[in-house]
Amino acid sequence: TLYEHLQQLSYSFYDQTQTGQIMSRVTSDVDAAQRFLSNGAIQIVSNAVSFFATLILMLSLNWRLTLISMVTVPVLAWRVQVYATKVRPMFTQIQQQVAVVNTRIQENIAGQRVVKAFARKQYEIDKFERDNMELLHRSIRAERLSAINWSLMRLLTEMSLAIILWYGGRQVISTELTLGTLMSFNMLLGQLLGPIRMLGWQVSMVQRTIASGERIFEILDTQADVRDKPGAKPIGEIEGRVTFENVSFAYDGVNMVLKNINLDVSPGETVAILGGTGSGKTTLINLIPRFYDVTEGRILIDGVDIRDVTIESLRRQIGIVTQETFLFSASLRDNIAYGKPEATDEEIIEAAKAAHIHDFIMSLPDGYDTLIGERGVGLSGGQKQRVAIARALLMDAKILLLDESTSSVDVETEMQIQQAFSKLLKDRTAFIIAQRLSTVRDADRVIVLDNGRIVEEGTHEELLQLGGIYTAIYNLQFRPQEVDFWDKNNVEPIEDQGGGY
């Protein structure tokens, strides 16, 4: 249930939660609950049945002795309450520190290349040692309290036995009680005290389970920010018109990252998105598949508000290549077919050829069955990016979102991919965050974002004529690419009136 719930949570949850914290709850906290339910709960029931059965026998044998033996029970109950109150926060802190240690391990393993590159091995060891020692100290404090409580519980139960021996012995001497009855009662009292002695251990297990349960239900009680509204219907086949109407968005609900975006993109149109760091480029395209919901305004696909359709049907109409390429520890075939698992080998190969990764795959000993390492380890950045492009193209979606999808490939490969894109983008609506001049030139329209607003919009040539922000970006980022192209091809540039070439 926890794993399934994690699949439903929104991007915002993962933006704010560390991977190690989630892993700790899925493993350590669930394990604590499992141990209690498979072992502790049964023992608690068994001890309770044993306690009440023995108590009934003792009452039937001699009710006066039974009541006298119970004289320490109120003190025991008080001690259990005190212990439970004190130990529960301790176990919560322990589980939280376990999560900190797990986070440290996860980040260290994932970042080993950085650790080695900067020779920070000892720093990481010291950092882990501090976290691990803090876990040790918290655990010792809890165990010390448990040991003290166990000793007190044992002392109180033995006092009950001493009282019975004293009182019962006097009755035997005065012949008010037979020796056999006292011996039987003494044996029954030993059986009664066993479950009472176990209370300390059981309370400890229960409190640990409650602490873990609270952390588990903290996730289970977290509602996805983006979810299907009641009555949402599948979107069905689409043409691909995308419309932004007065769209504003803030991650925290207050500070707007996008402000009053109005944009109407026709089916089959390719829009290149430019802007400085933090201008809102990635945020803009992340709103289309509802990775986040707009704070104000609305987004329409073919005139339908995307909040009125089911999320799954919406995302099946959109092919995405994210800025951070992620590949699974699986075969190249499985990675390419991830969005369309029923795809045939011919379709997979066609998508790989379009992304110019087919030849590389065929050069591997196992071809498309080659298993790649975690997060695509073993492939270069450009190779991973081309596998991700093939994965998006295979979906044959009407809308494509490409977030700097060719930023990690060389110029020659990028030109080959662009040639493939010119065919594949036909009859598809595409939003491309551009890093290359060729992407901008081939786009039907270019929009420039600045501080969350669309400040310029038009074709490459039209924006150069304006001499505004786009021209500055062109001179800083794209002109060197163009000069490099001239040098390689011995082409003499000709300056136009807009300041471009």
Short mmCIF file of N, CA and C in Angstrom, two decimals, residues 6 16 26 34 62 73 97 130 184 202 207 228 260 282 289 298 317 338 350 358 394 411 467 489:
data_model
loop_
_atom_site.label_atom_id
_atom_site.label_comp_id
_atom_site.label_asym_id
_atom_site.label_seq_id
_atom_site.Cartn_x
_atom_site.Cartn_y
_atom_site.Cartn_z
N LEU A 6 3.09 5.86 -3.00
CA LEU A 6 4.23 6.67 -3.47
C LEU A 6 4.15 6.93 -4.97
N GLN A 16 10.43 17.94 -2.16
CA GLN A 16 10.66 18.36 -0.78
C GLN A 16 11.15 17.22 0.13
N VAL A 26 10.00 3.00 3.93
CA VAL A 26 9.56 1.82 3.19
C VAL A 26 10.23 0.56 3.72
N GLN A 34 6.10 -4.87 10.75
CA GLN A 34 5.97 -6.29 10.39
C GLN A 34 6.37 -7.20 11.56
N ASN A 62 -8.44 -18.80 46.17
CA ASN A 62 -8.47 -17.99 47.40
C ASN A 62 -8.52 -16.52 46.99
N VAL A 73 -0.19 -4.05 41.48
CA VAL A 73 -0.63 -3.85 40.10
C VAL A 73 -0.84 -2.37 39.77
N GLN A 97 16.55 9.28 13.04
CA GLN A 97 17.99 9.25 12.85
C GLN A 97 18.39 8.11 11.91
N ARG A 130 29.53 10.84 12.45
CA ARG A 130 28.77 11.71 13.35
C ARG A 130 27.29 11.28 13.38
N SER A 184 0.09 -24.29 45.65
CA SER A 184 -0.63 -24.16 44.38
C SER A 184 -0.77 -22.68 43.99
N GLN A 202 6.86 -5.67 25.94
CA GLN A 202 5.75 -5.48 25.02
C GLN A 202 5.44 -4.00 24.81
N GLN A 207 5.42 0.74 21.44
CA GLN A 207 5.79 2.14 21.24
C GLN A 207 6.69 2.32 20.02
N ASP A 228 -6.84 13.35 -10.05
CA ASP A 228 -8.05 13.41 -10.87
C ASP A 228 -9.20 14.02 -10.08
N ASN A 260 1.02 35.31 -15.76
CA ASN A 260 0.08 35.72 -16.81
C ASN A 260 0.55 35.25 -18.20
N THR A 282 11.48 25.35 -17.90
CA THR A 282 11.11 23.98 -17.54
C THR A 282 9.76 23.95 -16.83
N PRO A 289 1.74 18.37 -18.84
CA PRO A 289 1.30 17.04 -18.43
C PRO A 289 0.82 16.99 -16.98
N ARG A 298 -5.73 28.64 -16.70
CA ARG A 298 -5.96 27.26 -17.10
C ARG A 298 -5.20 26.93 -18.38
N GLN A 317 -0.73 10.94 -24.00
CA GLN A 317 -0.76 11.71 -25.24
C GLN A 317 0.47 12.60 -25.39
N TYR A 338 9.72 1.74 -22.58
CA TYR A 338 9.12 1.95 -21.25
C TYR A 338 7.74 2.60 -21.34
N GLU A 350 12.91 1.40 -35.14
CA GLU A 350 12.61 2.62 -35.89
C GLU A 350 12.82 3.86 -35.02
N HIS A 358 20.64 3.63 -32.87
CA HIS A 358 20.55 2.24 -33.34
C HIS A 358 21.93 1.66 -33.63
N LEU A 394 8.92 6.80 -29.47
CA LEU A 394 8.19 5.54 -29.64
C LEU A 394 6.73 5.68 -29.22
N VAL A 411 27.81 18.25 -32.03
CA VAL A 411 27.13 19.02 -33.06
C VAL A 411 26.69 18.12 -34.21
N GLY A 467 15.86 43.41 -31.89
CA GLY A 467 17.05 43.86 -31.18
C GLY A 467 16.90 43.86 -29.67
N ASN A 489 32.67 24.94 -42.59
CA ASN A 489 32.16 24.76 -43.95
C ASN A 489 32.67 25.83 -44.92
#
